Amino acid sequence: MPYHYRIQEITFSDSSTLSLPNLTVIVGPNNSGKSRALKDILKLTTTNNKSVLVVGRALTNFPQNAKELESTYGISPILDHEGQAHFRFLQPTLHDEQNIGYGGAVRKWPDDFDAFVKRPDHFLTHFGAQLPAMLTTEGRLSLVSQKPSAVDPHQAANLLQVLYASGREKELEIRQIVSEAFPGIQIVLDFTIPQRLDFKVGTDFSNLPPDPRDARATLVKCERLDDQGDGLRSYVGIAVARTTLRRPVVLIDEPEAFLHPPQAFRIGQFIASQASPERQVIVATHSADVLRGVIFKANDVLVARIDRAGDNNVVNTLDPVDLRRLTADPLLSAAGVLNGLFYSGVVVTEADADSRFYQLVSNKVNTGLDFHFVNADNKQTVPKVLAAYKKLGMECAGVVDIDVLNNPEEFNKQLEAAAITGDPLTKAQEAREKIDAEVRATPASARLETARKRISEMKAAADAALAGNPNVQEKILDQLRRESEKLKADASGWQVLKKGGVAALKNTRAEFEKLYAICGAAGLFINPSGELEASLSDYGVHWEADKRAWITRAVQLVPNLEVNLDKQPWRLISDVHDHLRKREV
């Protein structure tokens, strides 16, 4: 079988070792070490410099002899005008030409170079930089900008020279790739001026004359790629590099940079389509869209999530089958569960308003935390979302209203998702039963009398509105809708607890504190205020049935409040922070 260079394994600073398939995607929160990992891999495979931070080892496979490098990758020295042997190639970052010179004649190839493949340090010095390519975020924009043409047949000083030497078929392939991502846009390599290479942009180049002298009159009127947006230029840079280079390993940092979500999804698909046993790709991304594109297209893919715990990097592999299930599940997909992979922790809430409010409070408590707040749609689906994150090895927590204790079957699902078992499970269930018993002990006659009074007030308002104008009637109808929600609250003992929180409990507050501690230790937090709309009662924003009106007032008030960890909602969110950050301690 022909020789194919590969990075077989990498070992991270936490001693975790990953065997790399054709395609590896590294995900994780900001500043977790994703980009640094790529730089370390490049350094370990191209130099003898071992001053690395995130990846401490990269194991590659070496050829049996130098001839195998020539047979597979066309690597061989050339003679300069003085008869000296040189390797001339594009540097791994693809911006400049690198030259490694030797005395003697080219006839000494390959036998005199076989010794260089026997020792890793010699291999890295002589051949390492000729095998990988590194596409950085900042470097991609200039990869396909206007460049000088080659001055001799052996020069490869820039990516456009490589594309020109690759021929028309490769150029047409790239044109198709770009057009699929950017409908209505085509690109063409303009070499009508012999001294320079430049990309031009148009809508249709199918009838462009093949002779550059004939094409010049058309291309001189076209816009240059250099004058286009960063997204298009970055996309073209990735497409050209991945399509034209013979490099067996390509490292791509943040391919989503400058791209809108549809293009980010498509670049993920393109990258996945380019990975093969002969062409290994390692990507670091902060984009759920890129990840979706990759897992949509590729089966043989390793997804590694990297995070920081104090001064250490922690790596966890994610099953692509599980990731595909997340994208296929309507609830999990709509909730944007994949986005949580790019944060250091996730907080799952019951509704969109809950996510908005708790995130606002979280930022007040600590602005330096990188947590994702996701809406599970209701409390019944919070366990499903939490279970998905736990299976991916994520630090996560759920925040639910106090009426999660109302239904024992539903509450047990919450406990199961939080992985509460054994004695803590028994104690949690017993505490719930005692709280439920107190709530249901509220006399029905008292609740019925309160409901009767509210119904009487609603009827009086409706009767008075019948004689008014339509505008007044609409206002009364809106009022009646709000009052009907309050009526439901009046008729239920649990609604009383939702409005008053733990303070409404007379005999079982200690049971709630016990329950709160058990569940909180497992990442399930029960709102001591009752429900969201009671979270600011200490600040004069009292419970009301109109959640939209309440959240509007709340988001205006919270930025102006002082954090007090002895009060709610600050204490609740501080407890959530402590749970999500426990790995840092």
XYZ file of C-alpha atoms in Angstrom:
585
model
C 0.000 0.000 0.000
C 1.205 3.551 -0.684
C 2.519 5.589 2.227
C 0.211 8.254 3.682
C 1.464 10.630 6.346
C -0.905 11.029 9.304
C -1.055 12.353 12.821
C -1.997 9.178 14.626
C -2.362 10.431 18.188
C -2.211 13.604 20.219
C -1.835 13.855 23.982
C -3.200 16.873 25.834
C -1.849 18.514 28.964
C -4.366 16.579 31.089
C -2.712 13.358 29.799
C -5.756 12.385 27.738
C -4.736 10.792 24.447
C -6.871 10.866 21.316
C -6.463 8.645 18.280
C -7.226 10.859 15.309
C -9.408 9.681 12.407
C -9.681 11.426 9.036
C -11.559 14.355 10.553
C -11.205 15.857 14.020
C -13.235 18.817 15.286
C -12.129 20.606 18.450
C -14.858 22.619 20.179
C -15.147 24.443 23.478
C -15.647 27.839 25.113
C -13.601 30.957 24.457
C -10.002 30.889 25.718
C -10.172 27.164 26.416
C -7.186 26.328 24.210
C -8.717 25.368 20.852
C -6.516 27.604 18.693
C -3.513 26.943 20.908
C -4.009 23.209 20.360
C -3.668 23.661 16.592
C -0.543 25.788 17.020
C 0.952 23.156 19.310
C 0.199 20.384 16.821
C 1.851 22.389 14.047
C 4.918 23.049 16.189
C 5.223 19.409 17.259
C 5.005 18.137 13.676
C 7.244 20.698 11.960
C 9.979 21.609 14.462
C 11.986 20.201 17.357
C 10.686 23.001 19.580
C 8.674 21.384 22.369
C 7.587 24.579 24.155
C 3.867 23.788 23.951
C 0.935 24.505 26.264
C -2.146 22.455 25.399
C -0.997 19.492 23.289
C 2.157 17.891 24.662
C 2.699 15.140 22.103
C 1.810 14.396 18.499
C 2.542 10.920 17.180
C 2.971 10.622 13.403
C 3.819 7.742 11.102
C 7.152 7.890 9.288
C 7.887 6.513 5.817
C 10.238 3.602 5.258
C 12.443 5.697 3.021
C 12.624 9.063 1.279
C 11.323 7.631 -1.983
C 7.898 7.119 -0.387
C 7.654 10.869 0.226
C 8.358 11.541 -3.419
C 5.923 8.904 -4.661
C 2.999 10.156 -2.582
C 3.607 13.892 -2.207
C 6.092 14.817 -4.917
C 8.691 15.803 -2.318
C 12.188 15.915 -3.797
C 15.023 18.440 -3.940
C 15.811 20.514 -7.000
C 19.068 21.913 -8.334
C 19.672 25.637 -8.330
C 21.708 27.404 -10.994
C 24.905 26.530 -9.125
C 24.085 22.856 -8.998
C 23.181 22.807 -5.288
C 20.275 20.700 -4.027
C 17.359 22.484 -2.333
C 13.912 21.781 -1.028
C 11.597 24.624 -2.056
C 8.061 24.614 -0.753
C 5.286 26.767 0.626
C 5.562 27.243 4.373
C 2.862 25.552 6.502
C 1.090 28.901 6.955
C 1.031 29.189 3.115
C 2.270 32.779 2.934
C 5.949 32.438 2.002
C 8.342 30.062 0.357
C 10.721 28.069 2.532
C 14.124 26.929 1.292
C 16.233 24.141 2.798
C 19.591 23.845 1.051
C 22.139 21.016 0.810
C 25.498 20.607 -0.826
C 25.911 18.048 -3.562
C 23.924 17.041 -6.593
C 20.324 15.987 -6.963
C 21.456 12.512 -8.092
C 22.013 11.768 -4.381
C 18.266 11.741 -3.917
C 16.672 9.660 -2.472
C 19.279 7.277 -1.069
C 21.344 9.892 0.762
C 18.166 11.192 2.437
C 16.932 7.854 3.800
C 18.782 8.477 7.045
C 16.653 11.578 7.621
C 13.443 9.547 7.885
C 14.827 7.158 10.488
C 15.017 9.648 13.346
C 12.088 11.874 14.379
C 14.249 14.949 14.979
C 15.853 14.664 11.529
C 12.504 14.008 9.877
C 11.017 17.144 11.429
C 13.979 19.266 10.340
C 14.041 18.142 6.720
C 10.480 17.091 5.878
C 8.133 18.140 8.697
C 7.230 21.571 7.305
C 6.416 20.132 3.864
C 3.511 17.986 5.052
C 0.961 20.029 7.097
C -0.833 23.271 6.244
C -2.211 25.723 8.788
C -5.103 28.046 7.916
C -5.336 30.691 10.622
C -8.223 33.099 11.103
C -6.186 36.199 10.379
C -4.105 34.610 7.629
C -6.928 33.338 5.408
C -7.931 36.799 4.214
C -4.581 37.379 2.545
C -4.128 33.862 1.157
C -6.079 34.664 -2.001
C -5.290 38.355 -2.364
C -3.392 39.571 -5.417
C 0.015 37.880 -5.653
C 3.017 37.903 -8.015
C 3.325 35.122 -10.566
C 6.079 32.526 -10.249
C 9.450 33.570 -11.642
C 10.572 29.998 -12.360
C 8.909 26.586 -12.725
C 9.890 25.476 -9.210
C 8.652 28.483 -7.270
C 5.685 28.100 -4.909
C 5.772 31.318 -2.913
C 2.008 31.766 -2.501
C -1.254 29.872 -2.760
C -2.278 31.468 -6.064
C 0.900 30.161 -7.689
C -0.050 26.683 -6.491
C -3.558 27.097 -7.915
C -2.221 28.321 -11.260
C 0.093 25.319 -11.496
C -2.783 22.962 -10.597
C -4.616 23.720 -13.843
C -8.064 24.719 -15.020
C -9.876 21.683 -13.611
C -9.037 22.648 -10.025
C -10.083 26.237 -10.673
C -13.476 25.120 -11.983
C -13.934 22.888 -8.935
C -13.272 25.836 -6.624
C -15.647 28.028 -8.617
C -18.421 25.485 -8.086
C -17.695 25.202 -4.345
C -17.885 28.966 -3.890
C -21.042 29.337 -5.998
C -22.865 26.749 -3.895
C -22.154 28.736 -0.736
C -22.686 32.177 -2.302
C -25.451 31.834 -4.930
C -25.075 34.197 -7.861
C -21.335 34.667 -7.326
C -18.544 33.145 -9.384
C -14.788 33.616 -9.165
C -12.046 33.241 -11.749
C -8.255 33.378 -11.546
C -7.072 36.330 -13.603
C -3.587 35.881 -15.093
C -4.102 38.171 -18.075
C -1.217 40.290 -16.791
C 1.751 37.864 -16.763
C 3.425 39.349 -13.691
C 0.482 38.894 -11.317
C -2.283 36.554 -10.232
C -5.605 37.912 -9.044
C -9.112 36.619 -8.365
C -11.995 38.372 -10.086
C -15.649 38.171 -9.079
C -18.688 38.038 -11.358
C -21.978 36.280 -11.966
C -21.144 34.022 -14.927
C -17.743 33.124 -16.371
C -18.925 30.151 -18.412
C -18.279 31.971 -21.716
C -14.953 33.506 -20.713
C -12.367 32.990 -23.495
C -9.684 30.475 -22.465
C -6.872 32.580 -23.922
C -5.890 35.207 -21.302
C -5.274 37.782 -24.036
C -8.864 37.429 -25.207
C -10.227 37.327 -21.630
C -8.479 40.500 -20.529
C -11.115 42.893 -21.918
C -13.804 41.098 -19.875
C -11.848 40.631 -16.651
C -10.623 44.210 -16.459
C -14.261 45.241 -15.899
C -14.847 42.747 -13.075
C -14.516 43.456 -9.376
C -11.518 42.078 -7.537
C -11.898 39.529 -4.747
C -9.674 41.792 -2.645
C -12.487 44.355 -2.629
C -15.157 41.908 -1.436
C -16.301 41.128 2.101
C -14.181 39.199 4.562
C -16.614 36.271 4.539
C -16.243 35.574 0.824
C -12.464 36.004 0.922
C -12.105 33.693 3.909
C -14.314 31.046 2.295
C -12.337 31.184 -0.951
C -9.086 30.874 1.000
C -10.224 27.641 2.649
C -11.600 26.261 -0.619
C -8.423 26.991 -2.595
C -6.084 25.629 0.068
C -8.058 22.448 0.642
C -8.604 21.767 -3.061
C -5.169 22.478 -4.545
C -2.625 21.483 -1.907
C -1.189 17.981 -1.712
C -0.582 18.392 2.011
C -1.800 15.292 3.874
C -2.681 17.232 7.057
C -4.591 20.521 7.169
C -5.242 22.467 10.374
C -8.077 25.027 10.161
C -8.720 27.554 12.907
C -12.241 29.001 13.215
C -13.453 28.410 9.637
C -16.665 30.246 10.571
C -14.866 33.580 10.952
C -16.577 36.334 8.917
C -19.296 33.938 7.682
C -23.065 34.090 8.136
C -24.686 30.925 9.574
C -25.683 29.385 6.191
C -22.131 29.759 4.856
C -20.697 28.460 8.141
C -22.889 25.356 7.811
C -21.755 24.865 4.214
C -18.067 25.318 5.023
C -18.524 22.592 7.629
C -19.954 20.326 4.947
C -17.120 21.174 2.560
C -14.441 20.491 5.156
C -16.061 17.154 5.994
C -16.202 16.205 2.312
C -12.476 16.847 1.936
C -11.368 14.541 4.753
C -10.219 11.082 3.697
C -7.574 8.466 4.557
C -5.215 10.433 2.315
C -6.209 13.899 3.596
C -6.507 14.429 7.325
C -8.267 17.535 8.640
C -8.185 18.977 12.167
C -10.538 21.898 12.825
C -10.938 24.190 15.820
C -14.312 25.938 15.811
C -16.545 28.075 18.008
C -19.563 27.636 15.730
C -22.519 25.302 16.142
C -23.256 25.872 12.439
C -19.848 24.537 11.372
C -20.295 21.574 13.712
C -23.758 20.896 12.290
C -22.357 20.970 8.766
C -19.603 18.536 9.699
C -21.771 15.958 11.464
C -24.398 16.237 8.710
C -21.801 15.217 6.124
C -19.253 13.011 7.899
C -19.502 9.656 9.636
C -15.853 9.143 10.568
C -15.378 12.197 12.769
C -13.944 12.766 16.226
C -15.430 15.678 18.156
C -13.299 16.703 21.124
C -14.436 19.349 23.582
C -11.690 21.207 25.396
C -12.245 23.343 28.478
C -10.202 24.847 31.267
C -10.252 23.829 34.922
C -8.053 26.322 36.711
C -4.685 26.233 34.958
C -5.336 22.892 33.288
C -7.036 21.884 30.064
C -9.673 19.170 30.244
C -10.634 17.196 27.144
C -13.780 15.162 26.596
C -14.773 13.326 23.425
C -18.337 13.625 22.131
C -20.149 10.848 20.328
C -21.136 12.116 16.850
C -24.192 9.851 16.983
C -25.387 11.727 20.072
C -24.690 15.046 18.351
C -26.755 14.011 15.336
C -29.627 13.098 17.647
C -29.468 16.594 19.112
C -29.800 18.176 15.683
C -32.591 15.784 14.667
C -34.689 16.221 17.823
C -37.133 19.129 17.246
C -37.071 20.297 20.863
C -33.313 20.084 21.351
C -32.618 21.609 17.961
C -35.028 24.499 18.534
C -33.506 25.117 21.956
C -30.073 25.504 20.389
C -28.573 22.813 22.594
C -25.463 22.506 20.398
C -24.603 26.126 21.159
C -23.942 25.141 24.756
C -20.842 23.183 23.704
C -19.049 26.482 23.184
C -19.574 27.723 26.746
C -17.960 26.679 30.008
C -21.357 25.828 31.486
C -25.053 25.691 30.637
C -28.129 26.790 32.601
C -31.406 25.196 31.481
C -34.595 27.115 32.272
C -38.323 26.649 31.757
C -38.984 29.466 29.282
C -37.425 32.223 27.232
C -38.289 34.899 29.805
C -36.584 32.809 32.501
C -33.416 32.556 30.405
C -33.376 36.303 29.761
C -33.879 37.173 33.405
C -31.453 34.675 34.916
C -28.758 35.567 32.409
C -29.174 39.241 33.268
C -28.864 38.448 36.969
C -25.888 36.177 36.276
C -24.028 38.963 34.517
C -24.629 41.235 37.498
C -23.333 38.659 39.958
C -20.206 37.922 37.901
C -19.527 39.482 34.505
C -16.547 37.232 33.794
C -18.408 33.939 33.476
C -19.060 32.264 30.151
C -22.381 30.461 30.662
C -25.082 29.646 28.123
C -28.741 30.004 29.143
C -31.076 27.768 27.185
C -34.865 27.617 27.147
C -36.289 24.098 27.487
C -39.841 25.349 26.735
C -41.344 24.079 30.027
C -40.348 22.372 33.256
C -41.367 18.957 31.944
C -38.666 19.111 29.253
C -35.897 20.492 31.478
C -34.800 16.910 32.372
C -34.494 15.992 28.694
C -32.230 18.935 27.932
C -30.151 18.378 31.073
C -29.749 14.696 30.231
C -28.484 15.605 26.759
C -25.823 17.923 28.183
C -24.779 15.443 30.867
C -24.281 12.770 28.241
C -21.923 15.146 26.445
C -19.937 15.639 29.645
C -20.999 19.274 30.048
C -21.165 21.245 33.273
C -24.874 22.077 33.459
C -27.624 23.100 35.854
C -31.398 23.416 35.708
C -33.494 26.153 37.326
C -37.180 25.368 37.876
C -40.134 26.946 39.667
C -41.174 25.665 43.072
C -44.285 23.959 41.701
C -41.973 21.285 40.280
C -42.786 19.686 43.654
C -46.507 19.557 42.840
C -46.418 16.293 40.855
C -44.385 13.395 42.307
C -44.012 11.618 38.955
C -42.692 14.728 37.204
C -40.423 15.544 40.126
C -38.938 12.046 40.035
C -38.028 12.639 36.383
C -36.150 15.750 37.458
C -34.319 13.762 40.137
C -33.445 11.038 37.644
C -32.047 13.558 35.143
C -29.963 15.064 37.959
C -28.620 11.564 38.746
C -29.804 11.726 42.360
C -29.878 8.195 43.772
C -29.675 6.266 47.019
C -30.152 8.016 50.353
C -30.266 11.557 48.841
C -33.071 10.401 46.540
C -35.095 9.014 49.438
C -34.615 12.178 51.504
C -35.585 14.389 48.565
C -38.792 12.440 47.974
C -39.693 12.543 51.668
C -39.118 16.304 51.841
C -41.315 16.832 48.786
C -44.131 14.825 50.363
C -44.045 16.909 53.553
C -44.094 20.194 51.636
C -46.923 18.950 49.424
C -48.930 17.920 52.490
C -48.674 21.412 53.976
C -49.656 23.097 50.716
C -52.681 20.878 50.220
C -53.801 21.486 53.799
C -54.945 24.994 52.851
C -58.746 24.923 53.398
C -60.709 24.724 50.177
C -63.295 27.130 51.604
C -60.660 29.857 51.978
C -59.448 29.402 48.414
C -63.012 29.287 47.134
C -63.952 32.527 48.914
C -60.959 34.343 47.390
C -61.895 33.032 43.951
C -65.550 34.105 44.426
C -64.515 37.685 45.207
C -62.289 37.882 42.141
C -65.052 36.514 39.892
C -67.436 39.135 41.270
C -64.924 41.905 40.498
C -64.396 40.560 36.964
C -68.153 40.456 36.321
C -68.586 44.032 37.527
C -65.824 45.233 35.222
C -67.364 43.408 32.256
C -70.848 44.787 32.930
C -69.523 48.335 33.096
C -67.574 47.918 29.865
C -70.621 46.855 27.866
C -71.817 50.456 27.887
C -68.418 51.825 26.861
C -66.713 52.324 23.499
C -64.781 49.528 21.692
C -61.385 50.809 22.868
C -62.463 50.605 26.500
C -63.918 47.157 25.893
C -60.608 45.923 24.422
C -58.763 47.156 27.492
C -61.250 45.390 29.771
C -60.849 42.174 27.769
C -57.072 42.358 28.267
C -57.676 42.950 31.960
C -60.018 39.964 32.154
C -57.389 37.744 30.556
C -54.903 38.753 33.233
C -57.508 38.372 35.979
C -58.356 34.852 34.805
C -54.720 33.863 35.390
C -54.920 35.354 38.865
C -58.121 33.402 39.447
C -56.251 30.198 38.701
C -53.586 31.247 41.187
C -56.209 31.959 43.864
C -57.858 28.562 43.418
C -54.706 26.512 43.960
C -52.569 26.114 47.034
C -49.518 25.620 44.846
C -50.239 28.885 43.112
C -50.087 30.565 46.514
C -46.643 29.043 47.013
C -45.566 30.159 43.535
C -46.429 33.732 44.471
C -45.026 33.671 47.989
C -42.179 31.193 47.687
C -40.628 29.515 50.707
C -41.885 32.371 52.890
C -45.410 31.018 52.388
C -44.463 27.760 54.131
C -45.184 27.755 57.865
C -44.082 24.287 58.968
C -41.818 22.867 56.250
C -39.258 25.556 55.448
C -36.512 23.367 56.893
C -37.642 20.556 54.607
C -37.353 22.868 51.626
C -33.837 23.942 52.640
C -32.863 20.281 52.904
C -34.405 19.565 49.511
C -32.774 22.639 47.964
C -29.347 21.469 49.165
C -29.779 17.904 47.872
C -31.001 18.987 44.457
C -28.559 21.892 44.164
C -25.589 19.600 44.792
C -26.703 17.643 41.718
C -27.341 20.725 39.570
C -31.110 21.080 39.974
C -32.088 24.410 41.523
C -35.615 25.070 42.798
C -36.460 28.776 42.900
C -36.948 29.724 46.596
C -38.962 32.774 45.496
C -41.621 30.487 44.028
C -41.596 31.251 40.321
C -39.875 33.739 38.060
C -42.530 36.431 38.501
C -41.928 36.463 42.263
C -38.142 36.791 42.039
C -38.055 40.553 42.640
C -40.606 40.870 45.423
C -37.922 42.243 47.753
C -37.471 45.123 45.299
C -41.093 46.151 44.884
C -41.786 44.201 41.685
C -44.508 41.896 42.904
C -45.947 38.785 41.347
C -48.400 39.264 38.493
C -50.020 36.866 36.070
C -48.911 38.807 32.988
C -45.434 37.359 32.547
C -44.632 39.606 29.592
C -45.379 42.748 31.571
C -43.371 41.448 34.527
C -40.254 40.611 32.516
C -40.392 44.018 30.820
C -40.245 45.719 34.211
C -37.654 43.281 35.537
C -35.080 43.724 32.765
C -35.260 47.481 33.250
C -34.797 47.229 37.008
C -32.078 44.593 37.434
C -29.188 46.588 35.875
C -29.767 49.303 38.487
C -29.847 46.999 41.515
C -26.995 46.270 43.898
C -26.063 42.606 44.229
C -26.923 41.247 47.671
C -26.159 37.559 48.093
C -28.390 37.420 51.166
C -31.409 38.115 48.958
C -33.058 36.548 45.949
C -32.506 36.199 43.053
C -28.795 36.825 43.720
C -28.374 33.912 46.100
C -30.027 31.467 43.707
C -27.814 32.451 40.780
C -24.716 32.541 42.985
C -25.464 28.943 43.970
C -25.800 28.031 40.288
C -22.422 29.666 39.597
C -20.778 27.715 42.419
C -22.103 24.457 41.028
C -20.966 25.133 37.463
C -17.529 26.277 38.624
C -16.861 23.452 41.078
C -14.313 21.917 38.694
C -12.190 25.068 38.982
C -11.743 24.671 42.721
